[in-house]
Amino acid sequence: MMPCDAVLLTGSAIVNESMLTGESIPVTKTPLPNPTSLGHADLEYDLSQHARHTLFCGTKVIQTRFYESHRVKAVVVRTGFATLKGELIRSILYPKPVNFKFNRHTYGYIGVLGCIALIGFIYAVFRMVEFGYDTGRIVRRALDLVTITVPPALPAAMTIGLVYAQLRLRKKSNVYCISPQSINIAGSINCCVFDKTGTLTEDGLDLMEVVPSNPTRFESPVAEPEEVASRDLILAMAACHSLIRIDGQLTGDPLDLKLFEWTKWQLEESGTSEEENRFDTFAPTTVRPPTSSPTSPENYGIMRQFPFSSKLQRMSVVSRGLNAKHFVLFTKGSPEIIRSLCKEGIPADFLQVQDTYTKRGLRVIAMAYRKLSMNYLKVQRATREELEWELTFLGLVVLENRLKPQTKPVIETLLKANIRCSMATGDNLLTALSVARECGLMTPKEQGVLIDTDTSGMLQMTTENNEPVSDGVFASPFRFVVTGRALELIFKNSEVAFHQVCVRGTVFARMSPDQKQILVEGLQHLGYFVGMCGDGANDCGALKAAHMGISLSEAEASVASSFTSKTPDISAVPAVIREGRAALATSFGVFKYMAAYSVTQHVSVLFLYWIGSGLGDFQFLYIDLALITALVFLAARAEACRKLSRYPPPSSLISVRPIMSLVVQLVLMIAGLTAAYLISKSDPNFEQYDHEEKEEGDYAGFENTAVFSCSLYMYITQAIIYSKGKPYRKRMYTNVLFLLYTFVVVAFSTLIILYPEPFNDFFELEPDSDFWYRLIYVDIGVLYFFLSWLIEDGIIENTCWRQRFAHRKTQRSVKPYRRIERAANTKQSLTDAFNEINQTLQSESNGVSESAVDVDEEFEQSDENDEMSRL
């Protein structure tokens, strides 16, 4: 286990980085290249650029290798909390502040409550001065109002819903969360971006066929290795990988494993014991045919690896046969990249054959090789760019990547909930489009408008049949299908076109990790709340940038995302959104309840301060502990509703409905307390409270009994109406503990109001109050409940009104993505933007060409001058 971050100088290592990246497949680490050999003597170490050469703290070193006398050496670059593992721990202990509307508005409400507390404070001071109280008593009584109006338990009450949601996610959905504040934000998600391979589709691949190539055309596809005539193609499939043996089992990328197993070759690592194989192996890994001996000339040793890079879209190895004189470079990767690196062997029908497979949703890998005229020392020192060029094309490998069973139902669920879904993958454009149609991201009625770059690097827009886009296409339902290269060009040159592509794009193919992050940040800039779901290290940047990042990993947590699902499918996405909506609705209800309760208690005390009275200590204790705290903690246990609503819960406290709700409660509460206060004076046994005859802390009296009795029902009523279930939480009767406890406190509160004799000393109630008047206080509480429930549920939170209001709000939304969706001139604006971008690219290309010509002329003139000087 690595105790620090260290950069590898010599040798290589294979490590497990699942804790950091969520990628359970072992990763090969290669030595840091010499900057002098790269032509950049002043190049400095950068973690983001040299992650492939860095061993991170907390990762497990599975195997190390060195050659000749170059032992495995690494230099420590970071320790403690400065390491990547330290960042993980810090992100758990001290999560970054969340810029969320609900959180911002809570501070505004607390400020309003503070103003109310200040008004009450001034009122209390003046009233106590009139009564002639001493300074200490005035300060104590006045400060009570501050703690009543701004309750100290508010932070704990706001957190409890998140805690319950986090526990349910881990218990029911096997999802772990390192940033609980992200759960509330997950409730507002309205856009999800998915990786393809390993996320929407299975990790495992089925090799369908291999298509060998000769210099002029493709040969007939073959299904068995014995049918492949090209030995170089078999060698490429057997040697070009990063597989290792761990405990006798081949381990590595599923694609590498599938290709190697298909060849039926064998992989051997030198060493006579498992311990020798694991550390400091000085001989290379060898691969050999199944029928050859360990000393056969057919055996090939893997001398050097260039691991797969999602940015470069390829991997390579340098190999040499036993007793062979030359080294051979084998490369595999995306057909587009391999084709651009090949000097010969490309068939004339390359694109047609490739499109035939990709349109069926199949994954296509291209193979190539190059014979190297270098000795061992030069091979080890050569850079990747020096080796991976002038390749000879060998053929295509066609694999099938099936959808996971849960993919299509989950996509349908999200789309029904009005959550936009899109795909960002490193796979081929047409393959991604086929998978998108298969899983339901694009309907059969929606046409795909392909945005890509041509052979000259210019942007082009075509239909799925490679025809120019007509006006009729944009008049019908359509979706953009964009490559990463095209997206990056649009991002750098036209903000308007970039926003249109982001809003109307569904499939984003050949995307590098940086381009995925650009897409996520672009969607956020347009007003979307973006969720990202991926399974590997290639998605780390996008997972971190998204509002809700879900990593599909076997690790319990990773620094890459807020959420980590140990279930390897996208069923975690609706689960997190459901719990997020429930937690947000709970936080919303709890905050309104705490605000209503604090104002209710504040007004109750102000009524009593008018006569110099107040609430007793045990009255405060019963209200705060037995009612408020217990009801809040039990109400927050409400589970998430199974069905996702089409509209997310409100995230703004400063809007019509929450303000109207609190105002209605304030009016009803003041009316109820005023009625109880005045009715108490008509009690036949009524005696006016005299603060001069009472000792400090003795508040027993008719007014106190009336106000305290009615306020008990108000606290319980507010807890009930703000604990509503659907559409984001299950109905209240499913929260059994809350329901039972509500019945208990209602019964007990009624008991101490109607029959106060056993509780007089404890609650300081007036023993001489008439029974029928006490019954009137109960009636006021019941009336308050029915009026509150009728107005809250029948008017303010009415489902029909809410949906109509939400629909109208959507139509009038000023968010950027809404304006773009309503725009009608998409084709013309995109065409104009693409023409401008292409003109810019053309001018830049011409400028580079002219500068190159000028440099050539300078060199030619310099050569002529040198020749003249020599003569």
GROMACS .gro file of C-alpha atoms in nm, residues 417-730:
model
  314
  417ALA     CA    1  -3.994   1.208  -1.511
  418ASN     CA    2  -3.901   1.484  -1.760
  419ILE     CA    3  -3.529   1.434  -1.696
  420ARG     CA    4  -3.322   1.484  -2.007
  421CYS     CA    5  -3.076   1.200  -2.082
  422SER     CA    6  -2.771   1.198  -2.307
  423MET     CA    7  -2.463   0.984  -2.371
  424ALA     CA    8  -2.095   1.083  -2.369
  425THR     CA    9  -1.866   0.802  -2.483
  426GLY     CA   10  -1.528   0.745  -2.635
  427ASP     CA   11  -1.673   0.500  -2.886
  428ASN     CA   12  -1.747   0.548  -3.257
  429LEU     CA   13  -2.016   0.796  -3.362
  430LEU     CA   14  -2.243   0.548  -3.540
  431THR     CA   15  -2.194   0.281  -3.272
  432ALA     CA   16  -2.299   0.529  -3.003
  433LEU     CA   17  -2.599   0.635  -3.212
  434SER     CA   18  -2.712   0.273  -3.252
  435VAL     CA   19  -2.682   0.210  -2.877
  436ALA     CA   20  -2.871   0.533  -2.805
  437ARG     CA   21  -3.163   0.414  -3.018
  438GLU     CA   22  -3.154   0.068  -2.862
  439CYS     CA   23  -3.172   0.196  -2.504
  440GLY     CA   24  -3.433   0.463  -2.577
  441LEU     CA   25  -3.223   0.780  -2.558
  442MET     CA   26  -3.348   0.857  -2.910
  443THR     CA   27  -3.691   0.755  -3.035
  444PRO     CA   28  -3.748   0.612  -3.386
  445LYS     CA   29  -3.919   0.938  -3.486
  446GLU     CA   30  -3.615   1.150  -3.397
  447GLN     CA   31  -3.364   1.197  -3.676
  448GLY     CA   32  -2.996   1.214  -3.599
  449VAL     CA   33  -2.803   1.518  -3.727
  450LEU     CA   34  -2.434   1.422  -3.728
  451ILE     CA   35  -2.182   1.696  -3.650
  452ASP     CA   36  -1.823   1.589  -3.720
  453THR     CA   37  -1.502   1.707  -3.883
  454ASP     CA   38  -1.403   1.604  -4.235
  455THR     CA   39  -1.058   1.487  -4.346
  456SER     CA   40  -0.936   1.847  -4.365
  457GLY     CA   41  -1.048   1.919  -4.009
  458MET     CA   42  -1.348   2.136  -4.107
  459LEU     CA   43  -1.690   2.109  -3.940
  460GLN     CA   44  -1.964   1.938  -4.135
  461MET     CA   45  -2.330   1.860  -4.062
  462THR     CA   46  -2.488   1.555  -4.228
  463THR     CA   47  -2.777   1.312  -4.180
  464GLU     CA   48  -2.737   0.952  -4.068
  465ASN     CA   49  -2.715   0.852  -4.436
  466ASN     CA   50  -2.422   1.091  -4.487
  467GLU     CA   51  -2.637   1.335  -4.687
  468PRO     CA   52  -2.653   1.715  -4.653
  469VAL     CA   53  -2.902   1.837  -4.393
  470SER     CA   54  -3.218   1.985  -4.545
  471ASP     CA   55  -3.470   2.225  -4.389
  472GLY     CA   56  -3.715   1.937  -4.353
  473VAL     CA   57  -3.490   1.764  -4.101
  474PHE     CA   58  -3.508   2.059  -3.860
  475ALA     CA   59  -3.883   2.088  -3.910
  476SER     CA   60  -3.927   1.737  -3.768
  477PRO     CA   61  -3.805   1.597  -3.432
  478PHE     CA   62  -3.424   1.575  -3.441
  479ARG     CA   63  -3.123   1.534  -3.213
  480PHE     CA   64  -2.760   1.626  -3.262
  481VAL     CA   65  -2.500   1.348  -3.265
  482VAL     CA   66  -2.162   1.514  -3.207
  483THR     CA   67  -1.799   1.402  -3.194
  484GLY     CA   68  -1.563   1.529  -2.926
  485ARG     CA   69  -1.337   1.700  -3.179
  486ALA     CA   70  -1.631   1.890  -3.330
  487LEU     CA   71  -1.764   1.983  -2.985
  488GLU     CA   72  -1.427   2.124  -2.880
  489LEU     CA   73  -1.396   2.330  -3.199
  490ILE     CA   74  -1.745   2.473  -3.150
  491PHE     CA   75  -1.673   2.542  -2.781
  492LYS     CA   76  -1.359   2.740  -2.863
  493ASN     CA   77  -1.504   2.941  -3.151
  494SER     CA   78  -1.881   2.996  -3.110
  495GLU     CA   79  -2.067   3.026  -2.780
  496VAL     CA   80  -2.408   3.040  -2.949
  497ALA     CA   81  -2.351   2.723  -3.151
  498PHE     CA   82  -2.202   2.546  -2.848
  499HIS     CA   83  -2.513   2.618  -2.641
  500GLN     CA   84  -2.743   2.494  -2.918
  501VAL     CA   85  -2.544   2.173  -2.956
  502CYS     CA   86  -2.546   2.114  -2.578
  503VAL     CA   87  -2.923   2.165  -2.550
  504ARG     CA   88  -3.024   1.963  -2.859
  505GLY     CA   89  -2.745   1.704  -2.845
  506THR     CA   90  -2.816   1.352  -2.723
  507VAL     CA   91  -2.513   1.150  -2.835
  508PHE     CA   92  -2.157   1.273  -2.788
  509ALA     CA   93  -1.901   1.029  -2.930
  510ARG     CA   94  -1.522   1.004  -2.938
  511MET     CA   95  -1.515   1.214  -2.624
  512SER     CA   96  -1.195   1.251  -2.425
  513PRO     CA   97  -1.214   1.305  -2.045
  514ASP     CA   98  -1.155   1.680  -2.088
  515GLN     CA   99  -1.430   1.704  -2.351
  516LYS     CA  100  -1.674   1.525  -2.119
  517GLN     CA  101  -1.598   1.783  -1.854
  518ILE     CA  102  -1.651   2.064  -2.108
  519LEU     CA  103  -1.994   1.917  -2.190
  520VAL     CA  104  -2.101   1.889  -1.825
  521GLU     CA  105  -1.987   2.243  -1.744
  522GLY     CA  106  -2.159   2.374  -2.058
  523LEU     CA  107  -2.490   2.217  -1.954
  524GLN     CA  108  -2.452   2.365  -1.605
  525HIS     CA  109  -2.388   2.709  -1.756
  526LEU     CA  110  -2.718   2.678  -1.945
  527GLY     CA  111  -2.911   2.628  -1.620
  528TYR     CA  112  -2.933   2.249  -1.602
  529PHE     CA  113  -2.880   2.058  -1.280
  530VAL     CA  114  -2.653   1.789  -1.425
  531GLY     CA  115  -2.601   1.432  -1.309
  532MET     CA  116  -2.311   1.227  -1.448
  533CYS     CA  117  -2.284   0.849  -1.426
  534GLY     CA  118  -1.967   0.665  -1.529
  535ASP     CA  119  -1.765   0.362  -1.436
  536GLY     CA  120  -1.399   0.445  -1.485
  537ALA     CA  121  -1.110   0.683  -1.449
  538ASN     CA  122  -1.193   0.841  -1.786
  539ASP     CA  123  -1.501   1.001  -1.632
  540CYS     CA  124  -1.335   1.150  -1.321
  541GLY     CA  125  -1.333   1.511  -1.445
  542ALA     CA  126  -1.699   1.503  -1.549
  543LEU     CA  127  -1.800   1.323  -1.227
  544LYS     CA  128  -1.635   1.591  -1.017
  545ALA     CA  129  -1.782   1.876  -1.219
  546ALA     CA  130  -2.142   1.745  -1.216
  547HIS     CA  131  -2.394   1.842  -0.950
  548MET     CA  132  -2.453   1.470  -0.892
  549GLY     CA  133  -2.165   1.240  -0.982
  550ILE     CA  134  -2.230   0.865  -0.952
  551SER     CA  135  -1.937   0.629  -0.996
  552LEU     CA  136  -2.013   0.262  -1.065
  553SER     CA  137  -1.735   0.094  -0.873
  554GLU     CA  138  -1.659  -0.187  -0.635
  555ALA     CA  139  -1.496   0.062  -0.400
  556GLU     CA  140  -1.703   0.201  -0.115
  557ALA     CA  141  -1.607   0.558  -0.206
  558SER     CA  142  -1.390   0.739  -0.453
  559VAL     CA  143  -1.261   1.094  -0.471
  560ALA     CA  144  -1.401   1.116  -0.823
  561SER     CA  145  -1.767   1.157  -0.727
  562SER     CA  146  -2.009   1.239  -0.449
  563PHE     CA  147  -2.185   0.902  -0.488
  564THR     CA  148  -2.041   0.556  -0.544
  565SER     CA  149  -2.265   0.264  -0.639
  566LYS     CA  150  -2.145  -0.088  -0.576
  567THR     CA  151  -2.423  -0.214  -0.803
  568PRO     CA  152  -2.271  -0.199  -1.153
  569ASP     CA  153  -2.569  -0.054  -1.341
  570ILE     CA  154  -2.751   0.277  -1.371
  571SER     CA  155  -3.034   0.180  -1.136
  572ALA     CA  156  -2.850   0.394  -0.880
  573VAL     CA  157  -2.939   0.709  -1.077
  574PRO     CA  158  -3.318   0.712  -1.014
  575ALA     CA  159  -3.253   0.584  -0.660
  576VAL     CA  160  -3.031   0.882  -0.579
  577ILE     CA  161  -3.272   1.126  -0.747
  578ARG     CA  162  -3.567   0.980  -0.554
  579GLU     CA  163  -3.383   1.009  -0.223
  580GLY     CA  164  -3.262   1.355  -0.321
  581ARG     CA  165  -3.615   1.472  -0.389
  582ALA     CA  166  -3.739   1.320  -0.064
  583ALA     CA  167  -3.452   1.482   0.129
  584LEU     CA  168  -3.512   1.819  -0.038
  585ALA     CA  169  -3.885   1.800   0.036
  586THR     CA  170  -3.803   1.702   0.394
  587SER     CA  171  -3.556   1.988   0.434
  588PHE     CA  172  -3.812   2.225   0.285
  589GLY     CA  173  -4.084   2.105   0.522
  590VAL     CA  174  -3.856   2.099   0.826
  591PHE     CA  175  -3.738   2.454   0.762
  592LYS     CA  176  -4.093   2.584   0.722
  593TYR     CA  177  -4.192   2.395   1.038
  594MET     CA  178  -3.901   2.536   1.238
  595ALA     CA  179  -3.981   2.887   1.113
  596ALA     CA  180  -4.353   2.850   1.195
  597TYR     CA  181  -4.281   2.695   1.536
  598SER     CA  182  -4.032   2.963   1.635
  599VAL     CA  183  -4.270   3.245   1.535
  600THR     CA  184  -4.555   3.071   1.717
  601GLN     CA  185  -4.353   3.043   2.036
  602HIS     CA  186  -4.226   3.399   1.988
  603VAL     CA  187  -4.582   3.538   1.964
  604SER     CA  188  -4.693   3.324   2.260
  605VAL     CA  189  -4.422   3.470   2.479
  606LEU     CA  190  -4.498   3.825   2.360
  607PHE     CA  191  -4.862   3.780   2.467
  608LEU     CA  192  -4.747   3.677   2.813
  609TYR     CA  193  -4.476   3.943   2.839
  610TRP     CA  194  -4.752   4.203   2.807
  611ILE     CA  195  -4.869   4.112   3.156
  612GLY     CA  196  -4.522   4.031   3.290
  613SER     CA  197  -4.575   3.657   3.265
  614GLY     CA  198  -4.408   3.397   3.044
  615LEU     CA  199  -4.370   3.027   2.978
  616GLY     CA  200  -4.229   2.811   3.254
  617ASP     CA  201  -3.911   2.606   3.225
  618PHE     CA  202  -4.093   2.273   3.204
  619GLN     CA  203  -4.339   2.418   2.955
  620PHE     CA  204  -4.043   2.514   2.735
  621LEU     CA  205  -3.893   2.169   2.793
  622TYR     CA  206  -4.212   1.989   2.689
  623ILE     CA  207  -4.254   2.202   2.376
  624ASP     CA  208  -3.891   2.191   2.261
  625LEU     CA  209  -3.806   1.832   2.350
  626ALA     CA  210  -4.125   1.623   2.353
  627LEU     CA  211  -4.296   1.806   2.066
  628ILE     CA  212  -4.060   1.992   1.833
  629THR     CA  213  -3.745   1.779   1.845
  630ALA     CA  214  -3.920   1.442   1.850
  631LEU     CA  215  -4.169   1.535   1.577
  632VAL     CA  216  -3.896   1.674   1.351
  633PHE     CA  217  -3.676   1.368   1.384
  634LEU     CA  218  -3.966   1.129   1.328
  635ALA     CA  219  -4.121   1.325   1.040
  636ALA     CA  220  -3.784   1.319   0.861
  637ARG     CA  221  -3.802   0.938   0.852
  638ALA     CA  222  -4.055   0.952   0.566
  639GLU     CA  223  -3.923   0.740   0.280
  640ALA     CA  224  -3.894   0.843  -0.083
  641CYS     CA  225  -4.187   0.785  -0.315
  642ARG     CA  226  -4.128   0.504  -0.564
  643LYS     CA  227  -4.251   0.700  -0.864
  644LEU     CA  228  -4.056   0.998  -0.994
  645SER     CA  229  -4.275   1.302  -1.046
  646ARG     CA  230  -4.246   1.502  -1.370
  647TYR     CA  231  -4.161   1.811  -1.168
  648PRO     CA  232  -3.882   1.834  -0.908
  649PRO     CA  233  -3.960   1.976  -0.563
  650PRO     CA  234  -3.919   2.352  -0.520
  651SER     CA  235  -3.573   2.465  -0.421
  652SER     CA  236  -3.657   2.830  -0.358
  653LEU     CA  237  -3.786   2.944  -0.020
  654ILE     CA  238  -3.839   3.295  -0.158
  655SER     CA  239  -4.138   3.213  -0.377
  656VAL     CA  240  -4.514   3.248  -0.361
  657ARG     CA  241  -4.613   2.915  -0.207
  658PRO     CA  242  -4.375   2.891   0.093
  659ILE     CA  243  -4.425   3.258   0.182
  660MET     CA  244  -4.802   3.226   0.149
  661SER     CA  245  -4.795   2.912   0.363
  662LEU     CA  246  -4.604   3.082   0.646
  663VAL     CA  247  -4.818   3.395   0.626
  664VAL     CA  248  -5.138   3.187   0.651
  665GLN     CA  249  -5.000   3.002   0.953
  666LEU     CA  250  -4.900   3.332   1.112
  667VAL     CA  251  -5.249   3.478   1.065
  668LEU     CA  252  -5.429   3.168   1.194
  669MET     CA  253  -5.187   3.136   1.485
  670ILE     CA  254  -5.227   3.498   1.596
  671ALA     CA  255  -5.605   3.469   1.562
  672GLY     CA  256  -5.612   3.149   1.769
  673LEU     CA  257  -5.384   3.280   2.045
  674THR     CA  258  -5.570   3.611   2.061
  675ALA     CA  259  -5.901   3.427   2.094
  676ALA     CA  260  -5.765   3.203   2.370
  677TYR     CA  261  -5.611   3.499   2.554
  678LEU     CA  262  -5.935   3.697   2.547
  679ILE     CA  263  -6.157   3.399   2.629
  680SER     CA  264  -5.947   3.324   2.937
  681LYS     CA  265  -6.050   3.664   3.081
  682SER     CA  266  -6.417   3.562   3.068
  683ASP     CA  267  -6.354   3.255   3.281
  684PRO     CA  268  -6.580   3.280   3.592
  685ASN     CA  269  -6.280   3.202   3.813
  686PHE     CA  270  -6.047   3.443   3.629
  687GLU     CA  271  -5.785   3.630   3.830
  688GLN     CA  272  -5.552   3.882   3.667
  689TYR     CA  273  -5.184   3.781   3.674
  690ASP     CA  274  -4.992   4.017   3.904
  691HIS     CA  275  -4.619   4.010   3.838
  692GLU     CA  276  -4.548   4.210   4.154
  693GLU     CA  277  -4.693   3.942   4.379
  694LYS     CA  278  -4.529   3.655   4.192
  695GLU     CA  279  -4.173   3.540   4.239
  696GLU     CA  280  -3.941   3.530   3.939
  697GLY     CA  281  -4.009   3.213   3.744
  698ASP     CA  282  -4.362   3.166   3.883
  699TYR     CA  283  -4.584   3.211   3.577
  700ALA     CA  284  -4.892   3.009   3.674
  701GLY     CA  285  -5.207   3.194   3.569
  702PHE     CA  286  -5.517   3.189   3.352
  703GLU     CA  287  -5.343   3.367   3.060
  704ASN     CA  288  -5.050   3.129   3.070
  705THR     CA  289  -5.278   2.826   3.072
  706ALA     CA  290  -5.482   2.954   2.776
  707VAL     CA  291  -5.183   3.046   2.558
  708PHE     CA  292  -4.985   2.732   2.643
  709SER     CA  293  -5.284   2.503   2.581
  710CYS     CA  294  -5.368   2.640   2.237
  711SER     CA  295  -5.005   2.658   2.125
  712LEU     CA  296  -4.957   2.284   2.188
  713TYR     CA  297  -5.207   2.199   1.915
  714MET     CA  298  -5.049   2.453   1.684
  715TYR     CA  299  -4.706   2.290   1.708
  716ILE     CA  300  -4.854   1.948   1.638
  717THR     CA  301  -5.069   2.080   1.352
  718GLN     CA  302  -4.770   2.248   1.185
  719ALA     CA  303  -4.569   1.925   1.210
  720ILE     CA  304  -4.851   1.734   1.036
  721ILE     CA  305  -4.921   1.974   0.750
  722TYR     CA  306  -4.550   2.017   0.671
  723SER     CA  307  -4.493   1.638   0.665
  724LYS     CA  308  -4.701   1.580   0.355
  725GLY     CA  309  -4.610   1.269   0.154
  726LYS     CA  310  -4.667   1.256  -0.221
  727PRO     CA  311  -4.540   1.326  -0.479
  728TYR     CA  312  -4.187   1.313  -0.335
  729ARG     CA  313  -4.232   1.110  -0.017
  730LYS     CA  314  -4.453   0.820   0.077
   0.00000   0.00000   0.00000
